[in-house]
CSV table of C-alpha atoms and ligand atoms in Angstrom, one decimal:
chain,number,residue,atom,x,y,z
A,286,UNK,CA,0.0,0.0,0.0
A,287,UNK,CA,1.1,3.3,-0.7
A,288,UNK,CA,0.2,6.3,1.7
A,289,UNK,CA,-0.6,9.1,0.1
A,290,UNK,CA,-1.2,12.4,1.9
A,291,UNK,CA,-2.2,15.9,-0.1
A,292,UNK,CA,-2.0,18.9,2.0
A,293,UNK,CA,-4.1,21.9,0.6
A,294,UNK,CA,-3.3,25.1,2.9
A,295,UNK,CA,-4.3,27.3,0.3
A,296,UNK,CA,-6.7,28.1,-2.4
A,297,UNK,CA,-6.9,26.2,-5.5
A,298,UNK,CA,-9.2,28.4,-7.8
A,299,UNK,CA,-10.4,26.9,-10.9
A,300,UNK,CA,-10.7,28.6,-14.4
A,301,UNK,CA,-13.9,31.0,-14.4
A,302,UNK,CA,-14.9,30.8,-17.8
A,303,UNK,CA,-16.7,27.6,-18.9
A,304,UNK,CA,-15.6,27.7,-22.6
A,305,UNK,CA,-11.8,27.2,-21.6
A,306,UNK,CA,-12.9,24.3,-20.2
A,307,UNK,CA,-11.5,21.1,-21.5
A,308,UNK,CA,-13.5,19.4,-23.4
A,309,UNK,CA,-12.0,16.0,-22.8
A,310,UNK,CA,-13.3,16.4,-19.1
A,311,UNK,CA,-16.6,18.2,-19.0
A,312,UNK,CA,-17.7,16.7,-15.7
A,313,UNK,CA,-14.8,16.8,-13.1
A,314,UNK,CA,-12.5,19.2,-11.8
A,315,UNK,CA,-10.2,17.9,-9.4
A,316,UNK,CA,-10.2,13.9,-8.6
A,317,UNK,CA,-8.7,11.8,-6.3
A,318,UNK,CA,-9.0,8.3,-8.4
A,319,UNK,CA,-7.7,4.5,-7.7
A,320,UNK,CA,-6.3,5.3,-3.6
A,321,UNK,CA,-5.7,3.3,-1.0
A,322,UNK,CA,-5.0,4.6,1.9
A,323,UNK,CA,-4.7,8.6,1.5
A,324,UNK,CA,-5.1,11.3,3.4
A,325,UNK,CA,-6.6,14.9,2.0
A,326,UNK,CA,-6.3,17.4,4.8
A,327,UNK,CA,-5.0,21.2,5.3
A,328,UNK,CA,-7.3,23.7,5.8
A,329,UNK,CA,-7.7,25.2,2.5
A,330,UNK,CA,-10.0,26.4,-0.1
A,331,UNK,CA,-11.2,24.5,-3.2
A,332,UNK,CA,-13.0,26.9,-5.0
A,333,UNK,CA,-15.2,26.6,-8.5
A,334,UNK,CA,-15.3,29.9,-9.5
A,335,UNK,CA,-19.0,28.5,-10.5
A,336,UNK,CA,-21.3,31.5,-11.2
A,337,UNK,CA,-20.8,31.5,-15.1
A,338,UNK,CA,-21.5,28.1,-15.0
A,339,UNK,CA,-24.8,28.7,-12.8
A,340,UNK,CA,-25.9,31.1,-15.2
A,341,UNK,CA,-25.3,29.1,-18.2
A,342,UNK,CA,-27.5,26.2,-16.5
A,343,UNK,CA,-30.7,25.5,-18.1
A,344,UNK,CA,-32.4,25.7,-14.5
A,345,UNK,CA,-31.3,29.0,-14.1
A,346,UNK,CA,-32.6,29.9,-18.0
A,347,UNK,CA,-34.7,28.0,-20.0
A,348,UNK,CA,-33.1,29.2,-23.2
A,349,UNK,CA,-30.1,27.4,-21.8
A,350,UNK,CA,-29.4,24.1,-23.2
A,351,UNK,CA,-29.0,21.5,-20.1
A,352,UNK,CA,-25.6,20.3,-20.0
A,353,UNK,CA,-23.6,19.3,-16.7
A,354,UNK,CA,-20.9,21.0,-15.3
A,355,UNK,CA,-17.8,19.9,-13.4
A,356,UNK,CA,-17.7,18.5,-9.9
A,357,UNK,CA,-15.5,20.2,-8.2
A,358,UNK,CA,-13.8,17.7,-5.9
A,359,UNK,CA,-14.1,13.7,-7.0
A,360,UNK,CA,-13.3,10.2,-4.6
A,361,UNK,CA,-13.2,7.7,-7.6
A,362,UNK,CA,-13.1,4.2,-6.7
A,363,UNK,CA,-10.8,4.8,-3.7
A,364,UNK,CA,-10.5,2.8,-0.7
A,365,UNK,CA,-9.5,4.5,3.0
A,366,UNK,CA,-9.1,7.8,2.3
A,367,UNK,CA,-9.6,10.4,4.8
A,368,UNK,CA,-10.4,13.8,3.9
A,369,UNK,CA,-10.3,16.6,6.6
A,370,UNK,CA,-10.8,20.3,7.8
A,371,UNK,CA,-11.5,21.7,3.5
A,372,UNK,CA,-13.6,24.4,2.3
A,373,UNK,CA,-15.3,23.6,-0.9
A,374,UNK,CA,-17.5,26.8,-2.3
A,375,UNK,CA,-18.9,28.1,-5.6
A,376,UNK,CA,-18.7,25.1,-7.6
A,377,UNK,CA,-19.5,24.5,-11.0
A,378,UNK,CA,-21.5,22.1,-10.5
A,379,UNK,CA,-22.0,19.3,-7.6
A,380,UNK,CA,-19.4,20.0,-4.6
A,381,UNK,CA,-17.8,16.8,-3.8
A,382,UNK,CA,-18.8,13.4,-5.0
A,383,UNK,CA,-17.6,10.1,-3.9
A,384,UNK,CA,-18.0,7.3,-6.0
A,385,UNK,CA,-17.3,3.3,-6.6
A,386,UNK,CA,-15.4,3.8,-2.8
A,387,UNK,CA,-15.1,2.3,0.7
A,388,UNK,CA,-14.1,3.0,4.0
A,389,UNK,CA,-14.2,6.8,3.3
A,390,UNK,CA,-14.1,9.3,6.3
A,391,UNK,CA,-14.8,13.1,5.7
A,392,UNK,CA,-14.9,15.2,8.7
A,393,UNK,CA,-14.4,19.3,9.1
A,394,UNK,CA,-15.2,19.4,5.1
A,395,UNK,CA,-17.5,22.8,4.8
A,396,UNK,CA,-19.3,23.4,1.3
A,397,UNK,CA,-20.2,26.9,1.0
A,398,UNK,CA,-22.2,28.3,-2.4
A,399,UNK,CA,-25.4,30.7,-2.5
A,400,UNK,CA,-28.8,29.2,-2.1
A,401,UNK,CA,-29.4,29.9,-5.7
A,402,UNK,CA,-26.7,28.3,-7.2
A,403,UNK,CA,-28.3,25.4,-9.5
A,404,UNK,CA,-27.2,21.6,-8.8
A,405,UNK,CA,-24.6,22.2,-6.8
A,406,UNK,CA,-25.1,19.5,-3.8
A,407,UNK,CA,-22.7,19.7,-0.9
A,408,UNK,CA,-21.5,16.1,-0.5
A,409,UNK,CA,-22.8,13.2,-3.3
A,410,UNK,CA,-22.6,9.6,-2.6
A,411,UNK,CA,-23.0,6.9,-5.4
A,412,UNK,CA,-21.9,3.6,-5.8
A,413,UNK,CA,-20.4,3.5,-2.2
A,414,UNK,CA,-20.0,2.0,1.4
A,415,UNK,CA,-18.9,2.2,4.9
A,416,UNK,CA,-18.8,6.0,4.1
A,417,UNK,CA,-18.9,8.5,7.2
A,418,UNK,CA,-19.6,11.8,7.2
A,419,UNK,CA,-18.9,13.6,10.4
A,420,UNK,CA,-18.5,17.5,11.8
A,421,UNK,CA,-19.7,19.3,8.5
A,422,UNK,CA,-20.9,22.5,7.4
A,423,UNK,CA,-22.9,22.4,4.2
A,424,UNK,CA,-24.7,25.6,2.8
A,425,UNK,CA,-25.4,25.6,-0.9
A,426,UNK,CA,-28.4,25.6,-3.5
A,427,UNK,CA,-29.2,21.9,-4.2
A,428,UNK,CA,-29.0,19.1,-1.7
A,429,UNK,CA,-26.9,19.4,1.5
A,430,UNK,CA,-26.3,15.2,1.6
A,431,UNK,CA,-27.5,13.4,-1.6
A,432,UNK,CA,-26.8,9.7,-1.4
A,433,UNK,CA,-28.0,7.2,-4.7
A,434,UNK,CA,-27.9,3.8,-6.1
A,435,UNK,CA,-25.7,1.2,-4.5
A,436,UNK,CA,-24.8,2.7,-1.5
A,437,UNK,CA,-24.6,1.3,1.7
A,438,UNK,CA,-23.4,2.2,5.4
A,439,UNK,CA,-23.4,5.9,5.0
A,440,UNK,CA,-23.1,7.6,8.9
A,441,UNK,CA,-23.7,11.0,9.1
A,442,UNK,CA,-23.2,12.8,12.6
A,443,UNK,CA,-22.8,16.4,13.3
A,444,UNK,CA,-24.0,18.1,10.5
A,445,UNK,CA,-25.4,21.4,10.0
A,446,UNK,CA,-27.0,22.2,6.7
A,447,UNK,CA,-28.7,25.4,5.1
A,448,UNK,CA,-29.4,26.8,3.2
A,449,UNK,CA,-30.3,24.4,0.5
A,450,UNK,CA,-32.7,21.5,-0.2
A,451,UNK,CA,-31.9,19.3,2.6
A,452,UNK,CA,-30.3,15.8,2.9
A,453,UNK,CA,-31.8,13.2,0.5
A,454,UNK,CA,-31.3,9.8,-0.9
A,455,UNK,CA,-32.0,9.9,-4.1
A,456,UNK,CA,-33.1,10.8,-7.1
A,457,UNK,CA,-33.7,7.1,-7.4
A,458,UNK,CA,-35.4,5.2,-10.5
A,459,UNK,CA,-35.1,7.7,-12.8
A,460,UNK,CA,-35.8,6.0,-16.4
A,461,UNK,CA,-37.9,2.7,-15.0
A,462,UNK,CA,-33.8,2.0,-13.5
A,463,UNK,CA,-33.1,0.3,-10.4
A,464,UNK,CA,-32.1,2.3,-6.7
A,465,UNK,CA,-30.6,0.3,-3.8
A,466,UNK,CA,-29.9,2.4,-1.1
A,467,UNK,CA,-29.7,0.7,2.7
A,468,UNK,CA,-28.0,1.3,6.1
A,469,UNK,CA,-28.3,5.3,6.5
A,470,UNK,CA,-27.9,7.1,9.8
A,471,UNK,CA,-28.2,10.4,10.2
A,472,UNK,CA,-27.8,11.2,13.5
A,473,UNK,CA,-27.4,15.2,15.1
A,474,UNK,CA,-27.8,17.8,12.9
A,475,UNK,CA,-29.6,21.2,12.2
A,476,UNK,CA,-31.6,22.1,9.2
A,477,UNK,CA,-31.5,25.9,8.6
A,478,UNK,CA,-34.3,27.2,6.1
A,479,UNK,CA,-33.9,24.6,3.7
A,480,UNK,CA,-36.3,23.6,1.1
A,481,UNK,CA,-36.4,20.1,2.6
A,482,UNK,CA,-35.1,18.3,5.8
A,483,UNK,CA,-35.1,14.9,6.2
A,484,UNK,CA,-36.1,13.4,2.4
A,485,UNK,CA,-36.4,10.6,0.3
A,486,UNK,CA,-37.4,10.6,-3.1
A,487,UNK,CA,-37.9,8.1,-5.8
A,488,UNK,CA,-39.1,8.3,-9.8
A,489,UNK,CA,-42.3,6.3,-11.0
A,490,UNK,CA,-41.3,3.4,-12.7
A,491,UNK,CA,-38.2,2.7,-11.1
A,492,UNK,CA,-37.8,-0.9,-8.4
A,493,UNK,CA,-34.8,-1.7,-6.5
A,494,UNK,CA,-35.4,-0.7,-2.5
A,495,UNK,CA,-34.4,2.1,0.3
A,496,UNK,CA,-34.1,-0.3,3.4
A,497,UNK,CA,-33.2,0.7,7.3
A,498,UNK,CA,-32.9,4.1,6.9
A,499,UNK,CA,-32.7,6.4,11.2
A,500,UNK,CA,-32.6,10.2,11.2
A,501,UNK,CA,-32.3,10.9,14.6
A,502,UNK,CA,-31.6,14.4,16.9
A,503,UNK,CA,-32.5,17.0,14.2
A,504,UNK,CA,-33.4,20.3,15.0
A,505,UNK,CA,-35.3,22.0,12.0
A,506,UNK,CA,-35.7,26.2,11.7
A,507,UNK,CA,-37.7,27.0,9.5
A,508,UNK,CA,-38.1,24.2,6.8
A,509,UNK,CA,-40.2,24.1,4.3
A,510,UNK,CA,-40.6,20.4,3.9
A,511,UNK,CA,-39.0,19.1,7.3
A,512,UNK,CA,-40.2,15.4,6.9
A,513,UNK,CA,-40.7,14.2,3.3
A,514,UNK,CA,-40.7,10.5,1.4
A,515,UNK,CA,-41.6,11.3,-2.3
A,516,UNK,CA,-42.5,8.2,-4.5
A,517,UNK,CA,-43.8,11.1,-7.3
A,518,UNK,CA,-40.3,12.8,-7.8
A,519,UNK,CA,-40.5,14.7,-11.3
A,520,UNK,CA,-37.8,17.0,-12.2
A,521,UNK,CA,-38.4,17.0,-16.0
A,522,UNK,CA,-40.1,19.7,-17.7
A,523,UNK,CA,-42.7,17.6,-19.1
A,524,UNK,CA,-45.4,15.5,-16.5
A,525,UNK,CA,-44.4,12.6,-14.8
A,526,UNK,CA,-46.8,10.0,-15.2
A,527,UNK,CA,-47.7,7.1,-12.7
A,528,UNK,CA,-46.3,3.6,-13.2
A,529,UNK,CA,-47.2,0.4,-11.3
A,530,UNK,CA,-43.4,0.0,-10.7
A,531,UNK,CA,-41.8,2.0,-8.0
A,532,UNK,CA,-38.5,2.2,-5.5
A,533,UNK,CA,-40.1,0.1,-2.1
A,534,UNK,CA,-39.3,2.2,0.6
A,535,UNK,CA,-39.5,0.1,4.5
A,536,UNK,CA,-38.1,0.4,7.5
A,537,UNK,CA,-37.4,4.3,7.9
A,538,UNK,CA,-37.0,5.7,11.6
A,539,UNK,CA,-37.5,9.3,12.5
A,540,UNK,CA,-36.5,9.8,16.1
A,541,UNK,CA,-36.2,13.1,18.5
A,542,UNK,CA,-36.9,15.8,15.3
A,543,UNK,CA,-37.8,18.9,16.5
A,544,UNK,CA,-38.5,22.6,15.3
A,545,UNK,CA,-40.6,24.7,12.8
A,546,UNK,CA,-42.5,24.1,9.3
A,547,UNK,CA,-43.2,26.6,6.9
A,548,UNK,CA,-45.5,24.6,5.1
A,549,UNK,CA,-48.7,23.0,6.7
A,550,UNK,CA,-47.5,19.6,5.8
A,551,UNK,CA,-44.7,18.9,8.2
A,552,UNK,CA,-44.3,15.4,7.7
A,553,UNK,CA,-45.6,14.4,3.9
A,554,UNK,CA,-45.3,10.4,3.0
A,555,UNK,CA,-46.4,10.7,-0.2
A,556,UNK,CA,-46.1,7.2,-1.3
A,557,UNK,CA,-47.0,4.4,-4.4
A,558,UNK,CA,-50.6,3.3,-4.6
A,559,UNK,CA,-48.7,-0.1,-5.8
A,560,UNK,CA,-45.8,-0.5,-3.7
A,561,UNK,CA,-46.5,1.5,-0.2
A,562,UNK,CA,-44.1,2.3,2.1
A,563,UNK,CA,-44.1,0.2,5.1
A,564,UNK,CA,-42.3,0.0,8.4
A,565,UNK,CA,-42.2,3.8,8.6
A,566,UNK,CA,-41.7,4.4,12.4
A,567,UNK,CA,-42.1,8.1,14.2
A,568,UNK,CA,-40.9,8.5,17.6
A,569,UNK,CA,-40.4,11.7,19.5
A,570,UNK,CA,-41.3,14.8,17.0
A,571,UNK,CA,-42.3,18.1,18.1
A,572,UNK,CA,-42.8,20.2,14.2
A,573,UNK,CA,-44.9,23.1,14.3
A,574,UNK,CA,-46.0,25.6,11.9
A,575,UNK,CA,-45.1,29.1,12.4
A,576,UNK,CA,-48.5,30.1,11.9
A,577,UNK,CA,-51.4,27.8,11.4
A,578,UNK,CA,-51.5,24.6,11.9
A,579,UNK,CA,-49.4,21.8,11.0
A,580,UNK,CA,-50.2,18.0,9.7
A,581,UNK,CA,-49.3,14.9,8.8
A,582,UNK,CA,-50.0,13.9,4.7
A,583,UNK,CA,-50.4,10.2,3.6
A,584,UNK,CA,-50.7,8.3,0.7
A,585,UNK,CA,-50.1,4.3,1.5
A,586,UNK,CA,-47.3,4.5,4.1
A,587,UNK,CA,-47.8,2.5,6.8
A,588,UNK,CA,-45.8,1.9,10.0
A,589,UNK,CA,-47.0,3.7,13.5
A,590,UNK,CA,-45.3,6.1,16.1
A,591,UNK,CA,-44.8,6.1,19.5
A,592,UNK,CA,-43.7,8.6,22.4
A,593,UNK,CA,-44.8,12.2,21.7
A,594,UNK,CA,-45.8,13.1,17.8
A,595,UNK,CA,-46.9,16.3,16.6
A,596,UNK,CA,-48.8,16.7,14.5
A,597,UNK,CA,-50.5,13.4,14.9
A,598,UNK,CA,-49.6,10.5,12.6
A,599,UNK,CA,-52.4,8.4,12.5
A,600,UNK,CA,-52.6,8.0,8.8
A,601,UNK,CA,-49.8,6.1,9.1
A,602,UNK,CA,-51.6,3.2,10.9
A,603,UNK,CA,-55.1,4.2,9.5
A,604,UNK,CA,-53.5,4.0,5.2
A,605,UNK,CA,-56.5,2.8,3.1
A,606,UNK,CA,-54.7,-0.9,2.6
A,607,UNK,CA,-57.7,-1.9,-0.2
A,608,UNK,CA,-56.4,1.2,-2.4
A,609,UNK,CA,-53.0,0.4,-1.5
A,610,UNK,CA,-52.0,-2.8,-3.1
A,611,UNK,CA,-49.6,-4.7,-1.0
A,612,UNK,CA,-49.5,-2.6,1.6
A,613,UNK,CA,-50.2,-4.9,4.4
A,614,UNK,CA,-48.0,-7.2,4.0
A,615,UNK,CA,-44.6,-6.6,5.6
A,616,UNK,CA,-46.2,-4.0,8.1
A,617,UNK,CA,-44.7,-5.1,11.5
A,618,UNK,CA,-46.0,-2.7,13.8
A,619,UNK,CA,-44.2,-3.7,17.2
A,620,UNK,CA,-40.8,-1.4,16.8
A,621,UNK,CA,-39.6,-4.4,18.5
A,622,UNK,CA,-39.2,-6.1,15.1
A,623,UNK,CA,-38.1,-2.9,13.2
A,624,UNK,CA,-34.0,-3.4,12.6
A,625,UNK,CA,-32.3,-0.2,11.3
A,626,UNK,CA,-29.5,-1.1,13.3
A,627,UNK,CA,-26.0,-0.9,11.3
B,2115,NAG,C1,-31.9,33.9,-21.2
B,2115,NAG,O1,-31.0,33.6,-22.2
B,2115,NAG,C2,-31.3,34.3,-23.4
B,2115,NAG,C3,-30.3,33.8,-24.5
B,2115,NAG,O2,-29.0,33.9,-24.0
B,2115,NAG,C4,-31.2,35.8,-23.2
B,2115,NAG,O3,-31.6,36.5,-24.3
B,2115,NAG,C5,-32.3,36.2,-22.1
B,2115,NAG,O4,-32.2,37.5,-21.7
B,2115,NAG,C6,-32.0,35.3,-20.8
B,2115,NAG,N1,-33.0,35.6,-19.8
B,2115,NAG,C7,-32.8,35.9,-18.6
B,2115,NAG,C8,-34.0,36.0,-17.7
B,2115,NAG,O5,-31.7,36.1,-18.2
B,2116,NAG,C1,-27.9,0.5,-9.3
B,2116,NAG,O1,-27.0,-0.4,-8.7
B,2116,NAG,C2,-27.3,-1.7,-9.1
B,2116,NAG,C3,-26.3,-2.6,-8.4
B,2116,NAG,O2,-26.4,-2.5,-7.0
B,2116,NAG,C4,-27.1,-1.9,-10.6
B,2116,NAG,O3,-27.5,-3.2,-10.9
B,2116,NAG,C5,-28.0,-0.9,-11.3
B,2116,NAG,O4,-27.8,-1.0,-12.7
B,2116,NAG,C6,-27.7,0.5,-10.8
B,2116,NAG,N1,-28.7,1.4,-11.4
B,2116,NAG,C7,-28.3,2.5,-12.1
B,2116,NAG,C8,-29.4,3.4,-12.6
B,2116,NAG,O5,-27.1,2.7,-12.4
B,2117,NAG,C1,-32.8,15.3,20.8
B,2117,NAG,O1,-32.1,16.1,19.7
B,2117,NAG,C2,-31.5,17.3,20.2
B,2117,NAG,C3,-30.9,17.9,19.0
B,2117,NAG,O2,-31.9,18.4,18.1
B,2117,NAG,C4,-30.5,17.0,21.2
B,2117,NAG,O3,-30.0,18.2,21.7
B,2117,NAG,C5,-31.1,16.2,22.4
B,2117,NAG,O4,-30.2,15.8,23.3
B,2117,NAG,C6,-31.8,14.9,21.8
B,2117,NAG,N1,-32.6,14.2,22.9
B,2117,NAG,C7,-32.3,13.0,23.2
B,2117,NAG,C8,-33.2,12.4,24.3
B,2117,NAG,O5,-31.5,12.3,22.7
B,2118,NAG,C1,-50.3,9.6,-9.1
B,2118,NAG,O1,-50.8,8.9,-7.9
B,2118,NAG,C2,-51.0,9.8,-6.8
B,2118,NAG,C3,-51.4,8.9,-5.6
B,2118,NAG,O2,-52.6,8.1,-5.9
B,2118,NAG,C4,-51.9,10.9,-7.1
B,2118,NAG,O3,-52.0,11.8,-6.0
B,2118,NAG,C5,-51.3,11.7,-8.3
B,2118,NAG,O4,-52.3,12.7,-8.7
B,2118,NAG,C6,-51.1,10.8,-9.5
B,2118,NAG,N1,-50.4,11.5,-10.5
B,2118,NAG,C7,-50.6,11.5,-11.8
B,2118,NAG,C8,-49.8,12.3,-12.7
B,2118,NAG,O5,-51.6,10.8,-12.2
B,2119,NAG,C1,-46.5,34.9,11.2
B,2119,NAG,O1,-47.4,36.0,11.6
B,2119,NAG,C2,-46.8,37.2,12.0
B,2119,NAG,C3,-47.9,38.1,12.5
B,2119,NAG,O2,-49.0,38.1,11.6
B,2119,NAG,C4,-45.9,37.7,10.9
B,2119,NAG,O3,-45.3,38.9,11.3
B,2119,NAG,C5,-44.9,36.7,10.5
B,2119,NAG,O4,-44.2,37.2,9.3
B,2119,NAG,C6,-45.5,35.4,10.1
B,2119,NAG,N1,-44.5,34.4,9.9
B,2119,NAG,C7,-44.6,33.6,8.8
B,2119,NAG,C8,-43.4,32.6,8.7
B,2119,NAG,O5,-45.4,33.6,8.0
């Protein structure tokens, strides 16, 4: 094994204008690929130099055509690396990705980009496990955490995110594909008027599974979505429509969230008529709504809650199983039997 370490203790600033970009590498910036055993550390600043790129973006102007844009940091099927104490802002496109890896531990990393920055998540996972994620700052104008297909063991502890839209696995299923996502923790973090908190969102069509899944110890302020499973994701211009495949979601635990809504639906399962969520368990939430009320929206998740819940969640025991195909099957309702344990 060879030990690698890269000290960064300044700033790296990558070329501003997008057409001296080389074409040979439209979709990565700087990448760390085929490590074992490395260490990225220093202090510094990794910065994009994005905001031609954001306006170029078709999300930002529909004239635009829709073409990606470099990542600015990559972890390319890479085994124990450690990446510490980095600033990543204004990048082109997605932050840092870490792909096809294991055993990867990022802590200190901040991400720092304005809320209306298009597609630029903080920290991406595909393809990966045993990743941690620990002791992060993420403020940007897509996803905070975005974690897709084939990962597994992702631990994320400490993390305060905002603005942006959240932490999220998925997209998943996009194009009738296949999402397997299992084994995420997220536990301690704050969500600071984000567009989503705590979310999970899956394409029509799509199969595969998101299995034993705890968010635990969040503190919303201010979210417009705090609590959210989406089985009707559609980010295309044109209508997404339903399919009797879908991503099964099961076995999701939401423990201790606390803090304020700004929509009425704090906590929104909006899940397949044909393959339901099950196993979704709520313990311990206090969301309110600033002003008004706040509920609880269902469509064929089932599971139950326990301890204190506001708003009240008895959709989730009451789902209309006739409608919902499937749905009771698989529905343990002692937590007992619920294992999210990693
Ligand atoms: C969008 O782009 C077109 C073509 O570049 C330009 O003419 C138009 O002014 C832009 N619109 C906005 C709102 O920036
Ligand atoms: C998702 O990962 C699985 C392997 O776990 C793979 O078979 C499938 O093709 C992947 N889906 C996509 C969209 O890449
Ligand atoms: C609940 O979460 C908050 C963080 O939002 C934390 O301060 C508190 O200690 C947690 N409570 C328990 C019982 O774990
Ligand atoms: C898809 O199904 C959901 C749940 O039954 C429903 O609320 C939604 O309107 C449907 N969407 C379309 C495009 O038919
Ligand atoms: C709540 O209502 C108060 C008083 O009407 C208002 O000042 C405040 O802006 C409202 N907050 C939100 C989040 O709508």
């Amino acid at each position: 094994m060879i030990f690698v370490m890269v000290q960064i203790a300044g700033t790296i600033v990558a070329p501003e204008e997008p057409r001296n970009w080389d074409p040979k590498n439209p979709r990565i910036w700087i990448v760390f690929s085929n490590l074992e055993g490395a260490r990225i550390q220093g202090g510094g600043v990794i910065d994009g130099s994005g905001s031609k790129w954001w306006a170029a973006s078709c999300k930002i102007n529909k004239t635009n055509p829709c073409r990606g844009a470099p990542t600015a940091m990559t972890i390319d099927s890479s085994s124990k690396v450690r990446v510490k104490g980095l600033t990543i802002q204004s990048a082109q496109q997605m932050h840092f990705t870490i792909s096809r890896s294991v055993a990867i531990r990022i802590s200190g990393v901040r991400v720092d980009s304005p809320p209306d920055s298009p597609n630029t998540d903080g920290i991406h996972i595909s393809e990966s496990t045993d990743i941690s994620i620990q002791n992060c700052r993420i403020g940007t104008g897509d996803d905070c955490i975005s974690i897709v297909n084939a990962s597994s063991n992702i631990k994320m502890k400490n993390i305060d995110c905002g603005p942006g839209h959240g932490i999220s696995i998925g997209s998943l299923g996009k194009d009738n594909s296949v999402g397997i996502v299992t084994g995420i923790v997220l536990d301690t973090a704050t969500l600071t008027g984000t567009t989503n908190g705590l979310r999970i969102k899956t394409w029509q069509g799509g199969s595969g599974y998101v299995r034993s899944v705890r968010f635990e110890n969040v503190k919303m302020d201010d979210v417009e979505n705090p609590i959210i499973i989406d089985q009707f994701y559609c980010d295309s211009p044109t209508v997404c429509k339903n399919k009797t495949e879908a991503v099964k979601i099961s076995q999701v635990i939401y423990r201790n969230i606390s803090g304020t809504s700004r929509t009425s639906k704090a906590m929104k399962f909006a899940c397949s008529d044909t393959v339901p969520c099950s196993n979704i368990v709520l313990n311990n939430i206090n969301l309110e709504r600033e002003n008004g009320t706040a509920e609880t929206y269902c469509n064929c998740a089932m599971g139950f809650d326990y301890g204190f819940v506001r708003p009240a969640a008895d959709c989730l025991r009451n789902d209309d199983s006739s409608r919902c195909s499937g749905g009771s099957e698989n529905n343990n309702r002692k937590h007992g039997q619920v294992n999210t344990e990693l």
